[in-house]
Coordinates of C-alpha atoms in Angstrom, one line a residue:
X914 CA 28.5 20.3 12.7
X915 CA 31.2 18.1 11.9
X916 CA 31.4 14.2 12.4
X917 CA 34.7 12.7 14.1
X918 CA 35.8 9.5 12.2
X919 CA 35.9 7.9 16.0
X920 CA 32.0 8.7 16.4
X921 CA 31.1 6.7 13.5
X922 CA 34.0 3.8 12.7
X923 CA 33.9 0.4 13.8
X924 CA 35.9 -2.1 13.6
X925 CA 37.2 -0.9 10.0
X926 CA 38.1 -4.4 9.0
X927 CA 34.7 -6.0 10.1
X928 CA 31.6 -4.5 10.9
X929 CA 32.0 -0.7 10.5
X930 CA 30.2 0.0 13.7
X931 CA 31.6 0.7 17.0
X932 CA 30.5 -1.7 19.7
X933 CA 29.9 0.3 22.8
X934 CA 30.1 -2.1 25.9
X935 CA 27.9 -0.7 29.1
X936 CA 29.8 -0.6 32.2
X937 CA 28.4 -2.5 35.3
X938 CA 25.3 -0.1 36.5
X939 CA 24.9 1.5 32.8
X940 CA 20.8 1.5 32.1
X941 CA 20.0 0.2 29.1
X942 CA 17.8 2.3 26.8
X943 CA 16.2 1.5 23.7
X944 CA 17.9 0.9 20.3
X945 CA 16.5 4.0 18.2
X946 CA 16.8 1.7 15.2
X947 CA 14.5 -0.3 15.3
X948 CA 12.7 0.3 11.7
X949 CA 15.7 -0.3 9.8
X950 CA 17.7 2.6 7.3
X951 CA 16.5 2.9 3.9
X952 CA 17.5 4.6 0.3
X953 CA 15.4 6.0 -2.0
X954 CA 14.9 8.5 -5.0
X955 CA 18.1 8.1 -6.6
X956 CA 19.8 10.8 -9.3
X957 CA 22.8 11.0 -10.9
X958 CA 24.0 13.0 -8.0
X959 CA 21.6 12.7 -5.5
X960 CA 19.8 10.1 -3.3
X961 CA 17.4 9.8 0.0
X962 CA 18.6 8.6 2.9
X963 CA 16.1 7.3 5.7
X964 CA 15.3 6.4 8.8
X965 CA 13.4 6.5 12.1
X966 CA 14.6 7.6 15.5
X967 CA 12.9 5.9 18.5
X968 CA 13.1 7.4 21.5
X969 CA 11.5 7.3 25.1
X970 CA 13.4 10.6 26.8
X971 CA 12.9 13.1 24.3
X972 CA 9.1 13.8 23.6
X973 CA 10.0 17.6 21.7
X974 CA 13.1 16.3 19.7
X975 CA 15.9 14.6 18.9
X976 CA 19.4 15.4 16.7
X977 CA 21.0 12.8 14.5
X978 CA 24.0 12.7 12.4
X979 CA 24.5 10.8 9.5
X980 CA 27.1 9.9 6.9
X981 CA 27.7 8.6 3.2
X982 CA 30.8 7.2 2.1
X983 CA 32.5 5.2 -0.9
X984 CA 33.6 2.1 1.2
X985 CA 31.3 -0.1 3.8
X986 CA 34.1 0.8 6.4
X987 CA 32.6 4.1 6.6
X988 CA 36.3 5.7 6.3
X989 CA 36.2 7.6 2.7
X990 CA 33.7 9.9 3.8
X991 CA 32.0 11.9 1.2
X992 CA 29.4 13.8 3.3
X993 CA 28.3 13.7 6.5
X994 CA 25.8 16.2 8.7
X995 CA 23.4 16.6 11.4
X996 CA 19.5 17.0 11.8
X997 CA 16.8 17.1 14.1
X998 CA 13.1 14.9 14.2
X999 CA 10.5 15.4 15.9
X1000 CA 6.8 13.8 16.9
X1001 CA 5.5 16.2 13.9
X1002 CA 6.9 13.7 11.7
X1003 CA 6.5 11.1 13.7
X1004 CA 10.2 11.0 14.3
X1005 CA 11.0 10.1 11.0
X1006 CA 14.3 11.5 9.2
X1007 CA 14.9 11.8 5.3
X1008 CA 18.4 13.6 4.2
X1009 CA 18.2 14.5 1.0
X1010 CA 22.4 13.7 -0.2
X1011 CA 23.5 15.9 -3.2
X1012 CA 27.5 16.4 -4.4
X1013 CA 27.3 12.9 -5.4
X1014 CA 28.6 10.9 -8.5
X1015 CA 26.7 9.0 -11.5
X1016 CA 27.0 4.8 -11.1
X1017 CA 28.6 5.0 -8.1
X1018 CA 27.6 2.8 -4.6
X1019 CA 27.5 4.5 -1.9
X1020 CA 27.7 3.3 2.3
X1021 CA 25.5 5.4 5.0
X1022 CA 24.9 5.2 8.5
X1023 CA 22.8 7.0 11.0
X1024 CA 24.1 7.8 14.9
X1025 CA 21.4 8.8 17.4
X1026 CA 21.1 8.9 21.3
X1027 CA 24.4 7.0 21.1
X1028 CA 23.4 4.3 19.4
X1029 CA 24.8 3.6 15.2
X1030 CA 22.7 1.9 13.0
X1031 CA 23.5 -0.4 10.8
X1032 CA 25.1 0.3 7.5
X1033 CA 23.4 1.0 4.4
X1034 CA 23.9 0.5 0.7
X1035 CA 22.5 2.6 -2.1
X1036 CA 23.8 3.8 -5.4
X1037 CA 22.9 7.0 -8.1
X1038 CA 21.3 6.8 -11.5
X1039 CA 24.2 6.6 -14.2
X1040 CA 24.1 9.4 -17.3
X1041 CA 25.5 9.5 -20.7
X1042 CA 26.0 6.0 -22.3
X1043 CA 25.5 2.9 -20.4
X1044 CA 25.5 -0.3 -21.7
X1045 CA 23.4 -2.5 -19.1
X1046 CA 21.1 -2.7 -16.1
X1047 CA 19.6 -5.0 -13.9
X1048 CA 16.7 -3.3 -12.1
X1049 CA 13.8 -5.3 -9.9
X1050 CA 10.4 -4.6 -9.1
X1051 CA 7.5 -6.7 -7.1
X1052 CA 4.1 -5.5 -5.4
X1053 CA 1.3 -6.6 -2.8
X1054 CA 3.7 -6.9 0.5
X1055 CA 0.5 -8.4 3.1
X1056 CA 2.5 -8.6 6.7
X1057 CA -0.1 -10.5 7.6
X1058 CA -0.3 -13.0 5.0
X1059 CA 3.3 -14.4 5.5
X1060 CA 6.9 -13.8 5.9
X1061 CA 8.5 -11.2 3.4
X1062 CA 10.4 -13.9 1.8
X1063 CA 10.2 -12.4 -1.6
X1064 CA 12.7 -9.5 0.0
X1065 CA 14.7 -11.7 1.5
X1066 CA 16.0 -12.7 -1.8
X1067 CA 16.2 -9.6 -3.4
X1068 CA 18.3 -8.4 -0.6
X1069 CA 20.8 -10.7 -1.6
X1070 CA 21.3 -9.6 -5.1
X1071 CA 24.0 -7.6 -5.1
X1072 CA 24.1 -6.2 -8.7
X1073 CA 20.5 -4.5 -8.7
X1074 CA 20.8 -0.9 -9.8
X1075 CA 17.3 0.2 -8.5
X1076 CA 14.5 -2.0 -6.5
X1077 CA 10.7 -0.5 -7.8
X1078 CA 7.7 -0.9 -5.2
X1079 CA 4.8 -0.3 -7.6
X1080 CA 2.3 -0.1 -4.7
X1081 CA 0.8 -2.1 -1.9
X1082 CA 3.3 -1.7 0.5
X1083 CA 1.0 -1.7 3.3
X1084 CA -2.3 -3.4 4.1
X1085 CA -5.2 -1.3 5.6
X1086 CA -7.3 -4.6 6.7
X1087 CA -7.4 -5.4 9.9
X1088 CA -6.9 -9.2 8.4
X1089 CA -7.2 -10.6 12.2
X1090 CA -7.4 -14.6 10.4
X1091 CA -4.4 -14.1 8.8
X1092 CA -2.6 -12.8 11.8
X1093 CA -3.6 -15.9 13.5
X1094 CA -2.4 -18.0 11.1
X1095 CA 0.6 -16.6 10.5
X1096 CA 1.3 -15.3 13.6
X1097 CA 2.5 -12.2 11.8
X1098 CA 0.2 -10.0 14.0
X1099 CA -0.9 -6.3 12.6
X1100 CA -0.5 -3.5 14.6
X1101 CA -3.2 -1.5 15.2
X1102 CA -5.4 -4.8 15.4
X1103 CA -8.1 -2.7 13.7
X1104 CA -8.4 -1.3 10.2
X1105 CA -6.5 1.9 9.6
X1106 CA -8.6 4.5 9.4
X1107 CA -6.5 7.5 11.5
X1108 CA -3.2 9.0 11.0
X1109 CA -2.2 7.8 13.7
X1110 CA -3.4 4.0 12.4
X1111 CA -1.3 4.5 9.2
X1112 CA 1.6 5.5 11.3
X1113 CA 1.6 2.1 13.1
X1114 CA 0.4 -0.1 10.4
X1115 CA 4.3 1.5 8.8
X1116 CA 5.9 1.1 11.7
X1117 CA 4.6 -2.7 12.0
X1118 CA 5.9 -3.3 8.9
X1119 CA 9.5 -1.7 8.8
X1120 CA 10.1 -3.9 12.0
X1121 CA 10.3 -6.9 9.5
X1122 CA 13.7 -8.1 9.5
X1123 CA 13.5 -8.9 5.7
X1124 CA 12.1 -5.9 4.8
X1125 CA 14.7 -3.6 6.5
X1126 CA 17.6 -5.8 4.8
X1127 CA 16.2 -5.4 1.4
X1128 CA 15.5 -1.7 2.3
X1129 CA 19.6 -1.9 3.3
X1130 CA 21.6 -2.8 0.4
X1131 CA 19.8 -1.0 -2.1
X1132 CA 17.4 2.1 -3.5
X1133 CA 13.7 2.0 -4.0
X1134 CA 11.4 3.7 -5.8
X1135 CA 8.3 3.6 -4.7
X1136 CA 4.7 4.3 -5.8
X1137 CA 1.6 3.7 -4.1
X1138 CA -1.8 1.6 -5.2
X1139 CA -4.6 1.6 -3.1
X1140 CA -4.1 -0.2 -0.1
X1141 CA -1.9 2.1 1.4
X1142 CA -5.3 3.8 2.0
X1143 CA -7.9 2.1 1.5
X1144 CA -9.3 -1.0 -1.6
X1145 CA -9.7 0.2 -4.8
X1146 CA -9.0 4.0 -4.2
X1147 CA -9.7 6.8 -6.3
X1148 CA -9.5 10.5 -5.9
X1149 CA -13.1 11.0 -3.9
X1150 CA -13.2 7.7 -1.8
X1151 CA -12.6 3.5 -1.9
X1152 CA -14.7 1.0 -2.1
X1153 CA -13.5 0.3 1.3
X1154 CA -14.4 3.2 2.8
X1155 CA -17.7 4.1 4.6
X1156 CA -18.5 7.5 5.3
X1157 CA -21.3 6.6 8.0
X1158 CA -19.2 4.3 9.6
X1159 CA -15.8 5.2 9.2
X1160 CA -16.0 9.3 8.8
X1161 CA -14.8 11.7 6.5
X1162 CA -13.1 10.4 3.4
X1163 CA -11.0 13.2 3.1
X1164 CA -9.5 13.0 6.3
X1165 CA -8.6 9.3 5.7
X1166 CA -6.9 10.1 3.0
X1167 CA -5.0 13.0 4.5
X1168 CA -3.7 11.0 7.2
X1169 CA -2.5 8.1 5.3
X1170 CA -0.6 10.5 2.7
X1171 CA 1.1 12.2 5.7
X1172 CA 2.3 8.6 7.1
X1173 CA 3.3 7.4 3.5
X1174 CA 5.4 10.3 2.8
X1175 CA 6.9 10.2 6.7
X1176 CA 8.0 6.4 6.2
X1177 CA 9.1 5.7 2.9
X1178 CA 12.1 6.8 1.4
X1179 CA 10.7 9.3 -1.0
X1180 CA 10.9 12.1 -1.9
X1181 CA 7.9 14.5 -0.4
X1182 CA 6.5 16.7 -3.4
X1183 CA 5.2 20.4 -2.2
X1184 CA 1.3 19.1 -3.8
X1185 CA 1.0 15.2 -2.6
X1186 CA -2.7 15.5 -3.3
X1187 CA -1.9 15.8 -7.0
X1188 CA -0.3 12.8 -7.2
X1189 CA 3.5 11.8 -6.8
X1190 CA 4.6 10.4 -10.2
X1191 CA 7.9 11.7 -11.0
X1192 CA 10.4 10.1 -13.9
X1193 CA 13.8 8.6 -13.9
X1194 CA 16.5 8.7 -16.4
X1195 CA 19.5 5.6 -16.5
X1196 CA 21.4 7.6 -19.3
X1197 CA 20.7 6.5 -23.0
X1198 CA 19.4 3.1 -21.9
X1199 CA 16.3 3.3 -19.8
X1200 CA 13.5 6.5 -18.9
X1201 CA 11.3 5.3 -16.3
X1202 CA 8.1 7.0 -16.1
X1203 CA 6.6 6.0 -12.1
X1204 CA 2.5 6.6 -12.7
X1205 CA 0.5 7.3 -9.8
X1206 CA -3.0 5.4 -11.4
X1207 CA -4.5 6.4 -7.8
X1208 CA -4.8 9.5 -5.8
X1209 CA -3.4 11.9 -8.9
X1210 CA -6.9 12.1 -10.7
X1211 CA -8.4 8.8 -11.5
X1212 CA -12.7 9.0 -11.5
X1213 CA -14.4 6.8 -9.4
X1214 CA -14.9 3.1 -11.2
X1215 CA -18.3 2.7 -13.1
X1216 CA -21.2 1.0 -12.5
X1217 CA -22.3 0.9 -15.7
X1218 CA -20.8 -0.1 -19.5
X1219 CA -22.8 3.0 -20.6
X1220 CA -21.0 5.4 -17.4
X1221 CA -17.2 3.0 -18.4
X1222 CA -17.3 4.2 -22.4
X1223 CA -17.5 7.9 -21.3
X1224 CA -15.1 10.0 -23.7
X1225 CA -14.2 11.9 -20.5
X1226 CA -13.2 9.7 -18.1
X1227 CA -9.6 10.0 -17.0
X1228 CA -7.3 6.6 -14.4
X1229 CA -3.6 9.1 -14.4
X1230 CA -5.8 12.8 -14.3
X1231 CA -5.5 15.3 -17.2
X1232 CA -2.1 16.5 -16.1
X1233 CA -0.4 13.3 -15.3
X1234 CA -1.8 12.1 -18.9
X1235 CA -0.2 15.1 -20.4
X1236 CA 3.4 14.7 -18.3
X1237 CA 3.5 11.3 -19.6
X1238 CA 2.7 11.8 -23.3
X1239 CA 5.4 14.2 -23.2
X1240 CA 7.6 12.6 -21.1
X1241 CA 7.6 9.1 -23.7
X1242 CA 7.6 12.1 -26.5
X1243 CA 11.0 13.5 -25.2
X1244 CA 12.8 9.8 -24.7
X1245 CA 12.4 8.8 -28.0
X1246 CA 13.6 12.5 -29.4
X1247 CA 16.5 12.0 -27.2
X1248 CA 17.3 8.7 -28.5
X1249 CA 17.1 6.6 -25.3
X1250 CA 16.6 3.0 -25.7
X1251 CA 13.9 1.9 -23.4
X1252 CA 10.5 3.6 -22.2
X1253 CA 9.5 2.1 -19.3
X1254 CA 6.3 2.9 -17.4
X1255 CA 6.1 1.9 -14.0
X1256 CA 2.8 1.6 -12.3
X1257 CA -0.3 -0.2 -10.4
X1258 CA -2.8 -1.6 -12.6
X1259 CA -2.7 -4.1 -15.9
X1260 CA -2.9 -1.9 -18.9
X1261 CA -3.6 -5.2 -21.6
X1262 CA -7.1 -5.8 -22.3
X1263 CA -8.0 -8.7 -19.8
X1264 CA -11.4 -9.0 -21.5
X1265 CA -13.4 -7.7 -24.9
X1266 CA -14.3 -4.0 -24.9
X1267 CA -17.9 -5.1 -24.9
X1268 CA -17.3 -7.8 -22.1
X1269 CA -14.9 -6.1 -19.7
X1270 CA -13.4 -7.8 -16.5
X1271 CA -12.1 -5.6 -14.5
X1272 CA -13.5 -2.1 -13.8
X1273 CA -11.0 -0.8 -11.5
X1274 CA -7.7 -1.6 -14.1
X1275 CA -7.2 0.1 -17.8
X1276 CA -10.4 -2.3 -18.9
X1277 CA -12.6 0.5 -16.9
X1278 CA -11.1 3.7 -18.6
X1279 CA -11.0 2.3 -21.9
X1280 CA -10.8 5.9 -23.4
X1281 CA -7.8 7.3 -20.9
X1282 CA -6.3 3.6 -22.7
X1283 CA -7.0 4.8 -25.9
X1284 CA -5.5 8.3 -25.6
X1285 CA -2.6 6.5 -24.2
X1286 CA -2.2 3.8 -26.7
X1287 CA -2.6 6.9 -29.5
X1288 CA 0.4 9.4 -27.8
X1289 CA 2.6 6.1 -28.2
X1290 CA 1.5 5.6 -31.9
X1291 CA 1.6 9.5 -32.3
X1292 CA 5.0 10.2 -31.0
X1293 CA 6.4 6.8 -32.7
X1294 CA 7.4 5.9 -29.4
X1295 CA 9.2 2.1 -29.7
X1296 CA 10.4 0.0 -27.4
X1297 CA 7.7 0.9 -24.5
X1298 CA 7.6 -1.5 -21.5
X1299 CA 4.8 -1.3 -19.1
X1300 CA 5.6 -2.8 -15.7
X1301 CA 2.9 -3.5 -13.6
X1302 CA 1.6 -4.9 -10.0
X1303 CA -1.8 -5.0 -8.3
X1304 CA -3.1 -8.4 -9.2
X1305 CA -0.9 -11.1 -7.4
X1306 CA -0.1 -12.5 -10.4
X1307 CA 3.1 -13.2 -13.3
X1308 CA 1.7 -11.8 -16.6
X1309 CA 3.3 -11.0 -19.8
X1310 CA 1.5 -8.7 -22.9
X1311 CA 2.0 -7.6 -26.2
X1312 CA 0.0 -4.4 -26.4
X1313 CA -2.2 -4.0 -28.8
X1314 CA -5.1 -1.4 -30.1
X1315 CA -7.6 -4.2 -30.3
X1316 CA -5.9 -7.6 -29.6
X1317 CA -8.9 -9.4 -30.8
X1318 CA -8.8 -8.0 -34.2
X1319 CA -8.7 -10.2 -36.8
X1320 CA -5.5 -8.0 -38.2
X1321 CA -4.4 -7.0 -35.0
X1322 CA -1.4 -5.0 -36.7
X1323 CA 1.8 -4.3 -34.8
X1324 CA 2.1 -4.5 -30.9
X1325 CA 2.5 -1.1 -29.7
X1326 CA 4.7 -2.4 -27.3
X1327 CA 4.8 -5.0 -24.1
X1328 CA 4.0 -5.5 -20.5
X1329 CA 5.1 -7.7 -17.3
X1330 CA 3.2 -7.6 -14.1
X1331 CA 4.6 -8.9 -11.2
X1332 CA 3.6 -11.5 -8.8
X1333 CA 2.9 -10.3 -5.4
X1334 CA 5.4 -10.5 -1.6
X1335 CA 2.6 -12.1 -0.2
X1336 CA -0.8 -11.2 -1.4
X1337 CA -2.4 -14.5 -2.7
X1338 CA -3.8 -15.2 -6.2
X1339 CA -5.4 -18.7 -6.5
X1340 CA -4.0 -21.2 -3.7
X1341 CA -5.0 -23.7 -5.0
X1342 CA -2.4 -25.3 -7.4
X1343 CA -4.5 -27.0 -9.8
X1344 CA -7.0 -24.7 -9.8
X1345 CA -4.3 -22.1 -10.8
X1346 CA -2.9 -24.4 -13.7
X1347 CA -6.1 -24.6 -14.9
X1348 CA -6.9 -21.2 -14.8
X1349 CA -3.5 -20.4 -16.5
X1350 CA -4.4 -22.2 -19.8
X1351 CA -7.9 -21.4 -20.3
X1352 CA -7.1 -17.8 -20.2
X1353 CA -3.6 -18.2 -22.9
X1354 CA -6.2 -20.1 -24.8
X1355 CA -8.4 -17.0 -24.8
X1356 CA -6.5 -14.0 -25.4
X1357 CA -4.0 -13.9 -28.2
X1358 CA -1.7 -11.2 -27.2
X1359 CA -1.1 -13.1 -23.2
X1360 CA 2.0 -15.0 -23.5
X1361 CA 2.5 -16.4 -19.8
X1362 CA 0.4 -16.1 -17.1
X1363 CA 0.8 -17.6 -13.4
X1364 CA -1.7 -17.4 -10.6
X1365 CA 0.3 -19.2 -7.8
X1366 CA 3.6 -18.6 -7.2
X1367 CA 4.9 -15.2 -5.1
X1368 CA 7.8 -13.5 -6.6
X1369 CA 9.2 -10.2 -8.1
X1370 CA 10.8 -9.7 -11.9
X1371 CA 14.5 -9.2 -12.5
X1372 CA 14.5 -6.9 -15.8
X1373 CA 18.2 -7.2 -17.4
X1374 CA 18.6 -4.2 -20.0
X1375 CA 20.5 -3.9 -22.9
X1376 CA 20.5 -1.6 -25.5
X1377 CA 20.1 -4.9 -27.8
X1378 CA 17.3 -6.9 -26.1
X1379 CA 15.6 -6.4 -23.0
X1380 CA 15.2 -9.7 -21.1
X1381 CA 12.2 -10.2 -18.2
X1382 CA 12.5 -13.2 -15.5
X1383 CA 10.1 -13.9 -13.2
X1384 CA 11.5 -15.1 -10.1
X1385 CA 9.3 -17.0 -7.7
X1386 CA 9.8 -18.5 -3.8
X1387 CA 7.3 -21.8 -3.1
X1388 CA 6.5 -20.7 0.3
X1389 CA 5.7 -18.0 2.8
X1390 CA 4.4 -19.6 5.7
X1391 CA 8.0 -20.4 7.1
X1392 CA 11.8 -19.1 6.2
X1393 CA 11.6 -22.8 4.6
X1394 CA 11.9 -21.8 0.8
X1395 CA 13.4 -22.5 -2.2
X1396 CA 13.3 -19.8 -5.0
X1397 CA 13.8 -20.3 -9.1
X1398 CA 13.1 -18.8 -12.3
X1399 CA 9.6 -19.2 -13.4
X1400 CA 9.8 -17.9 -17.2
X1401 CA 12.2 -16.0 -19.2
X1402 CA 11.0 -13.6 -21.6
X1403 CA 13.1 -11.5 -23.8
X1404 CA 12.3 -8.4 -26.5
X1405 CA 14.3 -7.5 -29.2
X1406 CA 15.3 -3.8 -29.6
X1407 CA 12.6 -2.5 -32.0
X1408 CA 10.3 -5.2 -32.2
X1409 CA 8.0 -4.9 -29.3
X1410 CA 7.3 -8.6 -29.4
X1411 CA 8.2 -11.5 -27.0
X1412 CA 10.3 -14.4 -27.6
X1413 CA 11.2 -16.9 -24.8
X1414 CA 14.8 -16.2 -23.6
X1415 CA 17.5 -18.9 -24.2
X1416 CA 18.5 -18.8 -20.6
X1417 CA 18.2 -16.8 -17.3
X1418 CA 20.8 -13.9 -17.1
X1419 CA 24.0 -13.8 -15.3
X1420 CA 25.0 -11.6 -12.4
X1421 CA 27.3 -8.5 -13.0
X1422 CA 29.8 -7.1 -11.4
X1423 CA 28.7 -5.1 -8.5
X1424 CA 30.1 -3.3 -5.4
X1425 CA 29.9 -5.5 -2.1
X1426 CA 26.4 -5.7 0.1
X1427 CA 26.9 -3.2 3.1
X1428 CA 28.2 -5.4 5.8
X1429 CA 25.8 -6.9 9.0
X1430 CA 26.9 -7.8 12.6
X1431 CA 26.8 -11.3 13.3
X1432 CA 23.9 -13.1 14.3
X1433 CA 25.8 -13.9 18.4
X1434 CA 26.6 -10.3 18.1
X1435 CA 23.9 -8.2 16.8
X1436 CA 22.7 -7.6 20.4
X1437 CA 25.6 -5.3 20.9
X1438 CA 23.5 -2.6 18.7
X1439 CA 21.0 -2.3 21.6
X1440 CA 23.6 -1.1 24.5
X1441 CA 23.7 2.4 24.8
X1442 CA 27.1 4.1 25.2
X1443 CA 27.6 5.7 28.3
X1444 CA 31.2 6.9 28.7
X1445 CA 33.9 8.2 26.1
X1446 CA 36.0 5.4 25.9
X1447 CA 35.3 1.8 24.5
X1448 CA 36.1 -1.8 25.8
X1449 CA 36.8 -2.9 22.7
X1450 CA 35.3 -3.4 19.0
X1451 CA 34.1 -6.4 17.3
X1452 CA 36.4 -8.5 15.9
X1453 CA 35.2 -10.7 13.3
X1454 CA 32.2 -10.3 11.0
X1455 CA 30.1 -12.9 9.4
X1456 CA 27.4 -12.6 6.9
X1457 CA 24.1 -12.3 8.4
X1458 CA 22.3 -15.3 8.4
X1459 CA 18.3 -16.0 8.7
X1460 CA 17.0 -14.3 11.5

């Protein structure tokens, strides 16, 4: 069915939304909106388009209609269709948009109950030869730890190709302190345990004002860690999980899959229980490998060094370990610049292979590293890039076999972990400092390291150099915040070694950020239109200011 231009223009020289005005003794009914649009997945001619549909009249169903086009007016529609929800999905809706160009921005809306949504920004993968990207990527997003002001800025960068999520997107905790200090308050007030709990603990989340505008003007892609079910996750249970106490593993599991894949914008594979890495390819510049070091095969951590230097012991699962080898294998045959691996926990050695420090990262499957580190060697792999999240912390690595060799030989290649949203490291900022240069004192191949600041990393690709900054914001108590550029790190093409950058990047060109209504007017969106004709449409727009 057909979309009318009238059912989904605005006011084509401001907003892009009509304005429908309730006529005296119109009821009111609520904005189905209210989690935000998203983007997701993108391909050179595909991408996922999301949202959620709230509704109070209809408990079996509800249609929706949707549209992508090349201008944030809406007018130069491309496609447009219709759909239908429903409470087995938790009213979510995911419209998977093919037909579409390489490079290109693209502007979507939604139209439901006779309400529009705002408009949305995303954009497809390029192909062939490209010549530069700017992609970001953060982790650890705690609602209840304080405001999402980490999103905030990214959502103002207009020239990011892609946004990565590498996991942590929700919090299972019932974290009832923080809420109180904060005043961010979780919803359920318990720890998610139910599918029903999970759906919530999403919907909490996506009613973040910061969070829906990042999720607006651009495309994520998204992995999950382990608190999207439960602390330090594996295949067969958590460490946060009780069976006498909190029931069946399994069925914990199950239901917060089902609510991941029902409220992010991803795309759902036909085996979620195998894991959801997938890859990404940005032309000749960039293949992005997105791990899943979870819920696709990892073995349960080990209690023991003796049960940790097991030969068999996998972190990605046989089959994801195979994928990737071959995957990295493939990039380099195919003469693409940069091998990137997305993913959850810190690959670099953190401590000695006979005094380990973390068992639930890479340290704890030292031979799943080793198999790893040996495809790269194998397949002469260069210019590998490992981007990581998980610890609430700014790291940079040179990868090596053994580090702490006294000929440690040639770095195999590098890795950045991001700082977290709002997930704390060390709060105190002294303490931090401290701990900062003790530990680039102790391990030769670190090269930065920052336990205090929040933040995400801005990766600016060329097929000469590929430079890391690590952007920071000083507080997340308050919409009070200033944000800077921590440390620049840049890596010549072919060396696999870091060298400090001569200066943070500059912006590029980019299409326009998809358009808000005003702050004195965004109320409008939550009057339902109850007759055929309008009283009028908005007349100015402004850009959207903090909320």
């Amino acid at each position: 069915m057909a979309l009318t231009r009238r059912e989904f223009l605005l006011d084509s020289a401001s907003t892009s939304l009509f304005a429908p005005v309730v006529k005296p003794g119109g009821k009111r009914t609520p904005y189905p909106f209210q989690h935000g649009i998203a983007s997701g997945d993108p391909l050179t001619d595909q991408v996922l388009l999301w949202t959620r549909i709230t509704t109070t009249g209809s408990a079996f169903g509800i249609s929706y209609r949707w549209l992508i086009t090349t201008d944030p007016q809406l007018q130069q529609v491309v496609k447009e269709g219709t759909g239908f929800t429903d409470a087995s999905r938790d009213f979510t809706v995911k419209v998977d948009v093919g037909g579409l160009q390489p490079a290109t921005t693209y502007y979507y809306a939604f139209e439901a109950d006779g309400h529009y949504s705002d408009v949305g920004r995303t954009r497809t993968l390029p192909e062939g030869s490209v010549a530069h990207l700017r992609i970001a990527y953060t982790s650890c997003s705690n609602f209840a730890k304080g405001y999402f002001n980490v999103y905030r800025e990214l959502a103002q960068r207009a020239d990011l190709d892609a946004i990565l999520h590498l996991g942590d997107y929700i919090y299972e905790y019932a974290d009832l302190d923080d809420c109180l200090h904060s005043g961010r308050i979780n919803v359920p007030l318990h720890e998610t345990r139910s599918l029903q709990d999970y759906r919530q603990r999403h919907a909490c989340y996506k009613q973040d004002k910061d969070l829906q505008e990042v999720h607006r003007q651009h495309p994520f892609l998204v992995i999950w860690d382990d608190h999207e079910v439960a602390n330090n996750a594996w295949t067969g249970g958590a460490d946060n999980h009780d069976i006498e106490s909190e029931g069946d593993w399994r069925s914990r599991l199950s239901g917060a899959v089902q609510a991941y894949l029902e409220w992010m914008p991803i795309r759902e594979p036909s085996q979620p229980e195998m894991g959801i890495y997938r890859s990404f390819r940005f032309g000749d510049l960039v293949d992005l490998s997105m791990l899943d070091t979870r819920l696709a095969g990892r073995d349960a951590q080990a209690e023991s060094m003796e049960e940790r230097n097991l030969p068999g012991r996998t972190l990605l699962g046989y089959s994801q370990e195979e994928w990737l080898y071959t995957n990295l294998a493939n990039a380099q045959q195919q003469g693409v610049t940069w091998k990137l691996s997305g993913q959850q926990v810190m690959v670099a050695q953190l401590g000695t292979n006979d005094m380990p420090f973390n068992y639930d990262q890479w340290d704890g499957y030292p031979a799943a590293r080793q198999r790893l580190f040996d495809a790269v060697s194998q397949a002469n792999v260069d210019n590998w890039v490992v981007l990581t999240g998980d610890i609430h912390s700014s790291w940079a690595f040179e990868l090596y076999q053994n580090p702490f060799a006294a000929e440690a030989g040639k770095p195999l290649g590098v890795e950045f972990v991001t700082p977290a949203v709002t997930s704390p490291g060390i709060e105190s900022y002294a303490q931090a400092q401290m701990a900062a240069a003790s530990l680039e004192a102790l391990l030769p191949h670190l090269a930065f390291v920052n336990f205090y600041f929040r933040g995400y990393v801005l990766l600016d690709i060329t097929h000469d150099r590929l430079q890391a900054e690590w952007w920071v914001v000083d507080n997340i108590d308050s919409h009070r915040y200033s944000s800077d550029c921590l440390r620049a790190l840049q890596v010549p093409q072919g060396s696999n070694q870091l060298q400090p950058a001569q200066g943070i990047t500059q912006a590029k060109a980019a299409q326009p950020l998809a358009p808000a209504f005003a702050d004195d007017l965004a109320f409008l969106r939550h009057w339902k239109q109850r007759y055929n004709h309008l009283d009028g449409v908005l007349a100015n727009h402004t850009e959207r200011g903090a909320l």
